Structures are given as structure tokens and as C-alpha cells.
Coordinates of C-alpha atoms in Angstrom, one line a residue:
X1 CA 131.5 181.5 91.3
X2 CA 132.7 184.9 93.3
X3 CA 136.4 185.2 93.1
X4 CA 138.3 188.3 95.1
X5 CA 141.8 189.7 94.4
X6 CA 143.5 190.2 97.5
X7 CA 145.6 193.2 98.4
X8 CA 147.4 193.6 101.8
X9 CA 145.5 196.4 102.0
X10 CA 142.2 195.1 101.7
X11 CA 142.8 192.8 104.9
X12 CA 142.8 196.4 107.0
X13 CA 139.8 197.6 105.2
X14 CA 138.2 194.1 106.2
X15 CA 139.2 194.4 109.5
X16 CA 136.2 196.9 111.5
X17 CA 133.7 194.5 109.5
X18 CA 135.0 191.4 111.2
X19 CA 135.5 192.6 114.5
X20 CA 132.1 194.1 114.5
X21 CA 130.7 190.3 113.9
X22 CA 133.5 188.5 115.6
X23 CA 131.4 187.4 118.5
X24 CA 128.6 185.6 115.6
X25 CA 130.4 184.8 113.0
X26 CA 133.0 181.8 112.6
X27 CA 136.0 182.0 109.8
X28 CA 137.1 179.0 107.6
X29 CA 139.7 179.3 105.8
X30 CA 141.4 176.1 103.5
X31 CA 144.4 175.8 101.7
X32 CA 144.3 172.6 99.4
X33 CA 146.9 171.0 96.4
X34 CA 150.1 173.2 98.4
X35 CA 152.4 170.6 96.5
X36 CA 155.4 171.4 98.5
X37 CA 154.8 175.4 98.2
X38 CA 156.8 176.0 101.3
X39 CA 159.1 178.9 101.1
X40 CA 158.5 182.2 99.2
X41 CA 162.2 182.7 98.3
X42 CA 163.2 181.1 95.0
X43 CA 166.1 178.5 95.1
X44 CA 168.2 179.2 92.4
X45 CA 169.5 182.7 91.6
X46 CA 167.4 185.2 89.6
X47 CA 164.1 183.2 89.9
X48 CA 160.8 184.8 91.5
X49 CA 159.2 185.0 94.7
X50 CA 156.1 183.1 94.5
X51 CA 152.8 182.5 97.0
X52 CA 153.8 179.8 99.9
X53 CA 152.3 178.8 102.5
X54 CA 154.4 181.9 103.8
X55 CA 151.5 184.0 102.3
X56 CA 148.9 181.9 104.0
X57 CA 150.7 182.5 107.5
X58 CA 150.4 186.1 106.8
X59 CA 146.3 185.9 105.7
X60 CA 145.3 184.2 108.4
X61 CA 147.3 186.0 111.3
X62 CA 145.4 189.3 110.2
X63 CA 142.1 187.7 110.1
X64 CA 142.6 186.5 113.6
X65 CA 144.1 189.4 114.9
X66 CA 140.6 190.9 113.3
X67 CA 138.3 188.6 114.3
X68 CA 139.8 186.9 117.4
X69 CA 141.9 183.9 116.9
X70 CA 139.2 181.3 118.5
X71 CA 136.7 182.2 115.4
X72 CA 139.2 181.3 113.2
X73 CA 139.7 177.5 111.9
X74 CA 142.6 176.8 109.7
X75 CA 142.2 173.5 107.4
X76 CA 144.3 171.6 104.4
X77 CA 142.4 169.8 101.5
X78 CA 145.6 167.5 100.9
X79 CA 148.4 167.0 98.4
X80 CA 150.9 168.6 100.4
X81 CA 153.9 165.8 100.3
X82 CA 154.6 166.3 96.5
X83 CA 155.5 169.0 93.7
X84 CA 158.6 171.1 95.4
X85 CA 162.3 170.5 95.9
X86 CA 161.3 171.2 99.5
X87 CA 158.8 168.6 99.8
X88 CA 161.1 165.7 97.8
X89 CA 163.7 166.4 99.9
X90 CA 162.3 165.8 103.3
X91 CA 160.4 163.2 101.8
X92 CA 163.4 161.3 100.2
X93 CA 166.7 162.8 101.4
X94 CA 166.9 164.4 104.8
X95 CA 165.2 161.3 106.1
X96 CA 167.0 161.4 109.7
X97 CA 165.3 164.5 111.0
X98 CA 162.0 165.4 111.4
X99 CA 160.0 166.2 107.7
X100 CA 159.3 170.2 107.7
X101 CA 155.9 170.0 106.5
X102 CA 154.3 168.7 109.9
X103 CA 156.8 171.6 112.2
X104 CA 155.4 174.1 109.6
X105 CA 151.7 173.1 109.9
X106 CA 152.1 173.3 113.9
X107 CA 153.4 176.7 113.4
X108 CA 150.8 178.4 111.2
X109 CA 148.2 176.6 113.6
X110 CA 146.4 174.4 111.4
X111 CA 143.2 172.9 113.2
X112 CA 143.0 169.5 111.2
X113 CA 144.7 168.4 107.4
X114 CA 143.2 165.7 105.1
X115 CA 145.0 163.1 103.0
X116 CA 145.0 163.7 99.1
X117 CA 146.5 161.4 96.4
X118 CA 149.8 162.5 95.8
X119 CA 150.7 162.3 100.0
X120 CA 150.1 158.6 99.6
X121 CA 151.7 157.8 96.5
X122 CA 154.9 159.4 98.8
X123 CA 154.6 156.1 99.9
X124 CA 154.2 154.5 103.6
X125 CA 157.8 155.5 104.5
X126 CA 157.1 159.2 103.8
X127 CA 153.3 159.5 104.7
X128 CA 153.5 157.1 108.2
X129 CA 156.3 159.3 109.4
X130 CA 154.4 162.5 108.5
X131 CA 151.2 161.0 110.1
X132 CA 153.1 160.3 113.3
X133 CA 155.0 164.1 113.7
X134 CA 151.4 165.6 112.8
X135 CA 149.2 163.6 115.3
X136 CA 152.4 164.4 117.9
X137 CA 151.6 167.9 117.4
X138 CA 147.7 167.2 117.6
X139 CA 146.8 167.5 114.1
X140 CA 144.9 165.2 112.8
X141 CA 145.4 163.7 109.3
X142 CA 142.1 162.9 107.8
X143 CA 141.0 160.4 105.0
X144 CA 138.0 158.5 105.9
X145 CA 137.1 156.7 102.8
X146 CA 140.7 154.6 103.3
X147 CA 139.6 151.1 105.0
X148 CA 141.1 148.8 106.1
X149 CA 140.4 145.2 106.7
X150 CA 138.7 145.3 109.8
X151 CA 136.1 147.3 108.0
X152 CA 137.1 150.2 110.0
X153 CA 139.2 153.5 108.4
X154 CA 142.4 153.5 108.1
X155 CA 142.9 157.2 109.1
X156 CA 141.0 159.6 111.6
X157 CA 137.8 160.6 109.6
X158 CA 136.7 163.2 111.8
X159 CA 138.2 165.6 114.5
X160 CA 135.4 167.3 117.0
X161 CA 137.1 170.8 117.7
X162 CA 136.3 173.3 119.9
X163 CA 136.6 177.4 118.8
X164 CA 135.1 180.1 120.5
X165 CA 132.5 177.5 123.2
X166 CA 131.5 176.2 119.4
X167 CA 131.8 172.9 119.0
X168 CA 132.7 172.3 115.3
X169 CA 132.8 169.0 113.3
X170 CA 135.5 168.5 110.7
X171 CA 135.2 165.4 108.4
X172 CA 138.2 164.8 105.8
X173 CA 138.4 162.1 102.9
X174 CA 140.6 161.3 100.5
X175 CA 140.5 161.0 96.4
X176 CA 138.4 157.5 95.6
X177 CA 140.0 157.0 92.6
X178 CA 144.0 156.0 94.7
X179 CA 143.1 152.6 92.9
X180 CA 143.0 154.1 89.5
X181 CA 146.6 155.9 89.8
X182 CA 148.7 154.2 92.1
X183 CA 150.6 151.3 92.9
X184 CA 149.1 149.0 95.5
X185 CA 152.3 148.7 97.8
X186 CA 151.5 152.7 97.6
X187 CA 148.3 152.1 99.7
X188 CA 148.2 148.8 101.4
X189 CA 146.6 148.4 104.4
X190 CA 143.4 150.3 103.1
X191 CA 141.1 150.2 100.1
X192 CA 139.8 154.0 99.1
X193 CA 136.0 153.3 98.6
X194 CA 133.5 156.3 96.8
X195 CA 132.7 159.0 98.7
X196 CA 129.4 158.7 97.7
X197 CA 127.4 158.1 100.0
X198 CA 129.8 157.6 102.7
X199 CA 130.2 161.2 103.2
X200 CA 126.2 161.8 104.2
X201 CA 126.3 158.7 105.9
X202 CA 129.0 159.7 107.9
X203 CA 127.7 163.8 108.2
X204 CA 124.4 162.0 109.7
X205 CA 125.5 159.6 112.3
X206 CA 128.4 162.2 113.4
X207 CA 125.5 165.0 113.7
X208 CA 123.3 162.1 115.6
X209 CA 126.1 161.4 117.6
X210 CA 128.3 165.0 118.7
X211 CA 125.3 167.0 118.4
X212 CA 128.2 169.8 116.9
X213 CA 127.1 173.7 116.2
X214 CA 128.6 173.0 112.7
X215 CA 130.0 170.5 110.2
X216 CA 133.0 171.3 107.7
X217 CA 133.4 168.6 105.4
X218 CA 137.1 168.5 103.4
X219 CA 137.0 166.2 100.6
X220 CA 140.0 165.6 98.0
X221 CA 138.2 165.6 95.4
X222 CA 137.6 168.1 92.4
X223 CA 134.9 170.1 92.3
X224 CA 133.7 168.9 88.9
X225 CA 130.3 169.2 86.6
X226 CA 127.7 167.3 88.9
X227 CA 127.0 165.1 86.4
X228 CA 128.0 162.2 88.4
X229 CA 130.5 161.2 85.3
X230 CA 133.5 161.7 87.4
X231 CA 135.1 159.6 90.3
X232 CA 138.2 161.7 90.8
X233 CA 135.9 164.8 91.1
X234 CA 132.5 164.0 93.2
X235 CA 132.4 167.6 94.7
X236 CA 129.4 168.8 93.0
X237 CA 128.1 165.5 92.9
X238 CA 128.3 165.4 96.8
X239 CA 127.3 169.0 97.1
X240 CA 124.1 168.8 95.6
X241 CA 122.4 166.4 98.0
X242 CA 124.4 166.9 101.0
X243 CA 122.5 167.5 104.0
X244 CA 123.6 168.5 107.6
X245 CA 127.0 170.1 106.3
X246 CA 127.5 173.9 107.0
X247 CA 130.9 174.0 104.2
X248 CA 131.9 171.4 101.9
X249 CA 136.0 172.1 100.8
X250 CA 136.7 170.3 97.4
X251 CA 140.5 170.3 96.2
X252 CA 142.3 168.5 94.0
X253 CA 141.7 169.9 90.4
X254 CA 143.6 173.1 91.2
X255 CA 140.4 175.3 90.1
X256 CA 139.3 177.8 92.8
X257 CA 135.6 178.1 92.9
X258 CA 132.9 178.9 95.8
X259 CA 129.4 177.8 95.3
X260 CA 126.5 179.0 97.6
X261 CA 123.0 177.2 97.7
X262 CA 120.5 176.7 101.3
X263 CA 122.4 175.4 103.8
X264 CA 125.4 175.0 102.0
X265 CA 128.5 176.8 100.9
X266 CA 131.6 174.9 98.8
X267 CA 134.9 176.4 98.2
X268 CA 138.0 175.2 96.7
X269 CA 141.1 177.5 97.4
X270 CA 143.0 176.2 94.1
X271 CA 146.9 175.2 94.4
X272 CA 149.8 175.9 95.2
X273 CA 149.1 178.7 97.9
X274 CA 147.7 180.9 95.5
X275 CA 144.4 181.5 96.9
X276 CA 142.9 180.2 100.1
X277 CA 138.9 179.5 100.1
X278 CA 137.2 181.2 103.1
X279 CA 134.0 180.6 104.7
X280 CA 131.7 182.9 107.4
X281 CA 129.4 180.9 109.4
X282 CA 127.3 183.7 110.9
X283 CA 125.2 182.1 114.6
X284 CA 122.2 183.4 115.6
X285 CA 121.1 183.6 119.4
X286 CA 120.1 180.0 119.8
X287 CA 123.7 179.2 119.0
X288 CA 122.5 177.7 115.4
X289 CA 124.2 178.0 112.1
X290 CA 121.6 181.2 110.3
X291 CA 124.1 182.1 107.6
X292 CA 126.7 181.3 105.1
X293 CA 128.7 182.6 102.7
X294 CA 132.2 182.0 100.8
X295 CA 135.1 183.6 99.0
X296 CA 138.0 182.6 97.1
X297 CA 141.4 184.8 98.1
X298 CA 143.9 186.0 95.7
X299 CA 146.9 186.3 98.2
X300 CA 149.7 188.7 97.5
X301 CA 153.4 186.6 97.0
X302 CA 154.9 189.9 98.9
X303 CA 152.5 189.8 102.1
X304 CA 154.5 187.1 104.0
X305 CA 154.9 186.1 107.5
X306 CA 158.4 187.4 107.8
X307 CA 158.8 185.7 111.1
X308 CA 157.4 182.2 109.5
X309 CA 160.6 182.8 106.8
X310 CA 163.1 183.2 109.8
X311 CA 161.6 180.7 111.8
X312 CA 162.2 178.3 109.2
X313 CA 165.4 179.9 107.1
X314 CA 168.0 177.2 108.0
X315 CA 165.7 174.1 106.1
X316 CA 165.0 176.7 103.4
X317 CA 168.7 177.3 102.6
X318 CA 169.2 173.3 103.3
X319 CA 166.7 172.8 100.6
X320 CA 168.5 175.5 98.2
X321 CA 172.2 174.2 98.4
X322 CA 170.7 170.4 97.8
X323 CA 168.8 171.6 94.6
X324 CA 171.6 173.7 93.4
X325 CA 173.6 171.1 92.8
X326 CA 175.2 171.1 88.9
X327 CA 174.0 167.9 87.2
X328 CA 175.6 168.1 83.6
X329 CA 174.8 170.5 80.2
X330 CA 172.5 171.0 78.3
X331 CA 173.2 171.9 74.4
X332 CA 169.5 173.4 73.6
X333 CA 166.4 175.0 75.6
X334 CA 163.6 172.6 76.5
X335 CA 160.0 173.8 75.6
X336 CA 157.5 171.7 77.0
X337 CA 154.9 173.9 74.7
X338 CA 156.8 172.1 71.8
X339 CA 154.9 168.6 72.9
X340 CA 151.7 170.0 71.3
X341 CA 153.3 169.6 68.1
X342 CA 154.7 166.7 67.5
X343 CA 158.4 165.6 68.1
X344 CA 160.2 167.8 70.5
X345 CA 163.4 167.9 72.6
X346 CA 161.7 167.3 75.7
X347 CA 159.6 164.5 75.0
X348 CA 162.5 163.1 73.2
X349 CA 164.7 162.9 76.2
X350 CA 161.9 161.1 78.5
X351 CA 161.2 158.7 75.7
X352 CA 165.2 158.0 75.9
X353 CA 165.6 157.9 78.9
X354 CA 162.8 155.1 79.6
X355 CA 164.0 153.4 76.9
X356 CA 167.9 153.4 77.7
X357 CA 166.5 152.4 81.6
X358 CA 163.9 149.6 80.8
X359 CA 165.1 147.8 77.3
X360 CA 161.3 148.1 76.4
X361 CA 160.5 148.1 72.9
X362 CA 158.5 151.2 73.1
X363 CA 158.3 154.5 75.2
X364 CA 155.1 156.0 75.8
X365 CA 155.4 159.2 76.9
X366 CA 153.0 162.8 77.8
X367 CA 154.4 166.5 78.7
X368 CA 153.8 166.9 82.5
X369 CA 154.7 170.1 82.6
X370 CA 151.7 172.5 80.8
X371 CA 154.5 175.1 79.5
X372 CA 157.4 174.4 81.1
X373 CA 160.4 175.9 80.1
X374 CA 164.5 174.8 80.8
X375 CA 167.3 177.0 79.7
X376 CA 169.9 175.5 77.6
X377 CA 173.0 175.6 79.4
X378 CA 174.2 174.1 83.0
X379 CA 171.7 171.7 84.3
X380 CA 170.7 172.1 88.5
X381 CA 169.2 169.3 90.3
X382 CA 166.3 172.3 90.5
X383 CA 165.9 171.7 87.1
X384 CA 164.8 168.0 87.2
X385 CA 161.4 169.5 88.9
X386 CA 160.3 171.5 85.8
X387 CA 161.7 168.3 83.4
X388 CA 160.1 165.7 85.8
X389 CA 157.6 167.6 88.4
X390 CA 156.0 163.7 89.8
X391 CA 157.2 160.7 91.9
X392 CA 156.6 158.7 88.9
X393 CA 158.2 155.4 88.6
X394 CA 159.0 153.6 85.8
X395 CA 156.9 150.3 84.8
X396 CA 157.4 148.2 81.9
X397 CA 153.8 146.3 80.4
X398 CA 152.8 143.7 78.1
X399 CA 150.8 144.9 75.9
X400 CA 149.7 143.6 71.9
X401 CA 150.6 145.9 68.9
X402 CA 146.5 146.1 68.8
X403 CA 146.4 147.4 72.4
X404 CA 149.3 150.1 71.5
X405 CA 147.7 151.5 68.9
X406 CA 143.8 151.3 70.6
X407 CA 146.2 153.5 73.6
X408 CA 147.0 156.0 70.9
X409 CA 144.2 156.1 69.3
X410 CA 142.4 157.4 72.1
X411 CA 145.2 159.6 73.4
X412 CA 145.4 161.7 70.2
X413 CA 141.3 161.9 69.7
X414 CA 141.8 163.7 73.6
X415 CA 144.8 165.9 72.1
X416 CA 143.3 166.6 68.1
X417 CA 139.7 167.3 66.4
X418 CA 139.5 166.5 63.1
X419 CA 140.0 169.9 61.4
X420 CA 137.3 172.7 60.7
X421 CA 138.1 175.6 62.6
X422 CA 140.8 174.2 64.6
X423 CA 142.9 170.9 65.0
X424 CA 144.0 171.0 68.7
X425 CA 141.3 169.9 70.7
X426 CA 140.5 173.5 72.4
X427 CA 137.8 176.0 73.8
X428 CA 137.6 179.2 74.8
X429 CA 136.1 179.3 78.3
X430 CA 136.4 181.1 81.2
X431 CA 139.2 181.1 83.3
X432 CA 138.6 179.3 86.5
X433 CA 141.0 181.7 88.6
X434 CA 140.7 184.8 87.0
X435 CA 137.2 184.9 85.2
X436 CA 138.6 186.2 82.0
X437 CA 137.9 183.9 78.9
X438 CA 140.9 182.4 77.3
X439 CA 141.9 179.5 75.0
X440 CA 142.6 176.0 76.7
X441 CA 142.9 172.2 76.1
X442 CA 139.8 170.7 76.5
X443 CA 141.4 167.6 78.1
X444 CA 144.4 167.7 80.8
X445 CA 147.7 167.3 78.7
X446 CA 149.4 165.3 80.7
X447 CA 147.1 162.6 79.0
X448 CA 148.4 163.7 75.6
X449 CA 150.8 160.4 75.3
X450 CA 152.8 159.8 72.0
X451 CA 155.3 156.5 71.3
X452 CA 158.5 156.2 70.7
X453 CA 160.4 153.4 69.2
X454 CA 158.3 152.9 65.8
X455 CA 157.6 155.2 63.1
X456 CA 154.3 156.3 62.5
X457 CA 151.4 158.9 61.6
X458 CA 148.3 160.3 62.7
X459 CA 146.0 161.9 60.0
X460 CA 144.1 164.6 61.0
X461 CA 141.8 164.3 58.2
X462 CA 140.4 160.9 59.8
X463 CA 137.7 159.9 62.6
X464 CA 138.9 158.7 66.1
X465 CA 139.8 154.9 65.8
X466 CA 141.2 155.1 62.1
X467 CA 143.5 158.0 62.7
X468 CA 147.0 156.2 63.9
X469 CA 148.9 154.4 61.6
X470 CA 152.3 152.5 62.3
X471 CA 154.1 151.5 59.5
X472 CA 157.6 149.7 61.4
X473 CA 160.0 150.1 64.4
X474 CA 162.5 151.9 64.2
X475 CA 164.9 149.5 63.3
X476 CA 162.6 148.3 60.7
X477 CA 161.2 145.6 62.4
X478 CA 157.8 145.6 60.9
X479 CA 154.6 146.3 63.4
X480 CA 152.6 142.9 64.6
X481 CA 149.1 144.0 65.9
X482 CA 148.9 141.1 67.1
X483 CA 152.2 140.2 68.3
X484 CA 153.4 141.5 72.4
X485 CA 155.8 144.1 72.7
X486 CA 156.6 145.4 76.3
X487 CA 155.7 149.3 76.6
X488 CA 157.6 151.6 79.0
X489 CA 155.3 154.3 80.9
X490 CA 155.3 155.8 84.2
X491 CA 153.1 154.4 87.1
X492 CA 150.2 156.7 86.8
X493 CA 149.6 155.2 83.1
X494 CA 150.7 151.5 84.3
X495 CA 148.0 151.6 87.4
X496 CA 145.1 153.0 84.6
X497 CA 145.6 157.0 85.5
X498 CA 143.9 158.8 82.4
X499 CA 142.3 155.5 81.3
X500 CA 144.4 155.0 78.3
X501 CA 144.7 151.7 79.0
X502 CA 141.3 150.6 80.1
X503 CA 139.2 153.1 77.8
X504 CA 141.8 152.8 75.3
X505 CA 143.7 149.4 74.5
X506 CA 140.5 148.1 76.8
X507 CA 142.3 145.6 79.1
X508 CA 139.9 145.5 82.9
X509 CA 141.5 147.7 85.2
X510 CA 142.1 144.3 87.5
X511 CA 144.1 142.6 84.5
X512 CA 146.5 145.8 84.4
X513 CA 149.2 144.0 87.6
X514 CA 149.5 140.8 85.4
X515 CA 150.5 143.0 82.6
X516 CA 153.7 144.4 84.5
X517 CA 156.8 143.0 83.5
X518 CA 159.3 145.2 85.8
X519 CA 158.9 148.1 88.1
X520 CA 162.0 150.6 88.6
X521 CA 163.0 153.6 90.3
X522 CA 161.1 157.2 89.9
X523 CA 161.7 158.6 86.5
X524 CA 163.2 162.0 87.5
X525 CA 165.8 159.9 88.8
X526 CA 166.6 158.0 86.1
X527 CA 166.7 161.6 84.3
X528 CA 169.0 162.2 86.7
X529 CA 171.3 159.2 86.6
X530 CA 170.8 159.9 82.6
X531 CA 172.4 163.4 82.4
X532 CA 175.1 162.5 85.4
X533 CA 176.1 159.9 83.1
X534 CA 176.4 161.4 79.6
X535 CA 177.2 164.9 81.2
X536 CA 176.3 166.8 77.6
X537 CA 172.8 166.1 76.5
X538 CA 172.3 167.4 72.5
X539 CA 169.4 166.8 70.3
X540 CA 172.3 163.7 68.5
X541 CA 172.0 162.3 71.8
X542 CA 168.6 162.0 72.7
X543 CA 166.9 162.3 68.9
X544 CA 168.8 159.4 67.4
X545 CA 165.8 158.3 64.7
X546 CA 167.4 154.2 65.3
X547 CA 166.4 154.4 68.9
X548 CA 163.2 156.7 68.5
X549 CA 161.6 156.0 65.3
X550 CA 159.4 159.2 64.7
X551 CA 155.6 160.5 64.5
X552 CA 154.2 163.6 63.0
X553 CA 150.9 164.6 62.1
X554 CA 149.4 164.7 58.4
X555 CA 148.3 166.0 56.2
X556 CA 150.9 168.8 56.9
X557 CA 149.2 171.5 54.1
X558 CA 146.2 171.2 56.4
X559 CA 147.8 170.8 59.9
X560 CA 150.5 173.4 59.7
X561 CA 148.4 176.3 59.1
X562 CA 146.0 175.2 62.1
X563 CA 148.5 174.5 64.5
X564 CA 150.7 177.5 64.0
X565 CA 147.1 179.8 64.5
X566 CA 145.7 177.3 67.6
X567 CA 149.2 177.6 69.6
X568 CA 148.8 181.2 69.2
X569 CA 145.2 181.4 71.0
X570 CA 146.4 179.1 73.6
X571 CA 149.7 180.5 74.7

């Protein structure tokens, strides 16, 4: 991977080079996983500015000025509608006015956009509205692997652009694993199918039919390892054999990447507008692509388009006013990193809310913010996005005692190692964003589920399958492996996300829907309602052992020194 740190001065130094080659080169700039990062300014006093689409606009306009607007294509690779206060506000609050994202996309001059799984998760009322507004601006929203009942794409799968006298074919596809994460009502009307062999087949078909000068494929799928094992990260699987496409754009995994091979370049622009992907196609005298090169460009959060900031100032102020509303008081800070070592106030809050709202026997939850922090004191609505960043609903499923134990066994196996040098399952590897060596978890921490409502231990010295020992329920009732219990969890988990139910509990994916007892509103809203109801949230309110039960890693003499060492390495 070639990674370049971009300072604002770099654009100036590159301008003569771009200008000299403007006549025979096409520049493709890509964003992906923006997750609502529309605005640079913080919503709360004392917050820090951040990279945003305003940073992207500054970069793209500088490039357009250097090489000519007709020689620049701007594309988005999906997941733009969830993850920030701004997207939440325009998705679910300000529904009687035009959504801000299509207006921003038009203002920035996007040529085409591709849908992501979190765009689908926003629900039909949101993404149908956004799609109509994007199309009103002449911007297609592509998702060629969403197949309708008639066998045709539910969304467009391509657009033919005219740039600098050239025909540029852009194909767009969403993640193939939509049904593995999301409830069927969210993607009703379409079935999301594998990108293999669909992408290659469509490239061949459209090349023959449209005879473009260049082809760009955008997939909201992770770059992956290229081993064919990850249905949600098919990027390298496709890239290794893709023919007829000059550029492949990947996304979803939030990991900047750039790879070249003869005939094609792969770029992944990372997440939250911190980076952009930049590919350059060089054309020969006959009009065919002769050279391809790519890079990942780090953006400067202080280099923004000031006119864009003014243009959308009213929208920013509306979001800010909404998200600084007082919610309640927090007696202690919430440190999300504490969730990796055992029970903590952060997870106690999630578990307490889920049990309170559902009346279930057991709650299953994981840390959803890798290293978030919420200070003690007054909470505002903005803090709800740190506590719970996703729009997951609360589901209640019927599981047997054995299925609950097996789910936990797989969760902890992804989380911990049988002690040698470490107790956490971590590794040292290059940071995909910077290239520097760093320690990190082998697996995604949002799949590190723990349980509440029961009392149990996790013996780190024992092998997978025999670590979890469930003693009883929180109220002293015996826990029966053969009995059935109600279990509260996120809609992501209930629909098969993380495979803890399918691979851990051994429940076939097509059986999951029949296990659902009830569905409730978004968990973030449940947390908000709970805090508003109780006004003050402290350890005694959310840490009652008679409600939560308790769990811990054992033996403590082994765990404590290794846990301290591993946490220092990771953080």
C-alpha cells in the first residue's frame, strides 16, 4: 500500500504536474464510509474540528483547478447516511424538509454514488427519499446487486459519464451480506446477491454494449484478504481476476488501501472523510487507457471549503441545536475500553436498558465504540452517539441455555487467548492508515458479546468450548442448558451479524426470524428514554447485581498481570 500524507501545500506543488498532463489524464477521486461527516465544526463547545466533506470539497476543487474540471470524476462508495448527528437529524427528525446529503452531493459535484449497508439500515422511508432527491440532481445511486422480484436491478447498476470528451463507465454495487445483518423489512423489494461473478459479468456486458473509454467499478465491500472466505469483504477476491475494469474502488472496512496490478488499480479511501482515494488514468493517442496509478490521500481537517461551510451554515446550526439538548446527569464517566477487561459502567448501562425495555431473561451486548469516552456530569443528546453510534433496534429472541452458552463461547474465543504471552487476542501489525506498527485486536470488538441477567465465569486457561461456566440467574434461579429463555440483543446480532448465532449457537440463518419474540425501537432511543426517565444515572442504578448478575475472567492471578500488559499495548 502506498499511503501519502497530504498537507495543503502539497496541492500547490502538484498543480504544475497535473496541469501539464491534464489533456491525457483522468483523475478519479473517491470517498466512502463518510458516515454523516458532513460538517467540520464540532457540535458541542470545547469539541475539536474534524475532517469532513468540506475537507473533500477543498481537495477536489484544488484538483479541478489544476487539471480542469472535465478531467476529474468524483464518486462515493457508500455508507453516508448513518453515524453522525447530522445524518440522524436529517434521517429521522427533519423529515419535512429536503435531506441535506443530496444537496451536499450536488454542491460538491459528485458524478455518481453507490449505496452501502448502513444506507439500507436507515430504512425505506429514508433511503427512498434520498434516492429521489439525488436523482433530482442527476446523481445516480447505484446498487447493482440488489435484485428485484422481476430479476432486474432494484437500483441502477451503472452510469455512463462524459468527461473531457471521453466515455467513462461507472458500475456500483452494495455489500453482498445485507441479509446477514439487517431485518428483511429494511431491504424489502430486493435481494442482495454475491458480487462474484456478477461484477465481472456486468463489466463484460456493458463494455460490449457501451464501448466506454474507461471503466470504474465501485463496490461497498471490504478489501479483504483475497482468500475467498469473507462474504462482506470481496474486494481482493474480485481484484485478482477482474478484467475489463481500470479501477476498482472498495469500502466498508474503513481501511485505506491502494494496490496496483497490470490492467487495474484498487483504491479504498478509508472512512469519515479522513482520506480520499485518488486514481489517475493516462490515455494514449488512440484514446485507450495506457497507464493506471493510485494513491490514498490524507486530508487536512483545517483545509476546508469556507464557502461550503457558509452555504450549509443553517443546516449545521439546526443539527447543533438539536444535539446539545440536555438529557440528564451522569455520576461517573463511561470508558468504553473498560469493556475489554470485564464488567464496567458502560456495558452495565447497555445491559440495564435492554433488560428494562424488553423484560427478557438475559441481555447480550458488546462495546460498540472502540475507545469512546463520555465524561461525568450533564449529558446532552450528542453524547448518545458516543454511547450508541448505530441505529440498531432491540430484538428479543428465544434461545436454549445451550445456545446461549455456545454464543458466549465463540464471543470470548474471538476476544481472549489461552494465556501464553497474552490474555487478549491481539497482534502487532502495520496500521492500515499510517503504516506504523501497532497492537490491535485480531477480531472486531463490536462482536465481543457479554451477558447480563446471569452469573458466570470465563476461565482463560481452558480451551475454546469449555471456558464459560454459568452458575445461575441473577436472582438465584438455576440455569438449565435444555430450557428456553428470552434474550435481548441488537437487530444486527439477531439477524446473524458477527455469526455468533449461526456459528456459535449453531442456528441456521434461515431459522433466525422464527426465533424472534419481539422487536422494539432503536437502542439509542431506549437509552435516551431511560436516562430521561431516571434523570440521574449512577453505578447503583445500572449496576444492581440482582438485575445484572455478574461475570469475570478467572483465574484472577493469571488474568490480572497479562490484562494490564495487553491493555497498555493496545491503548
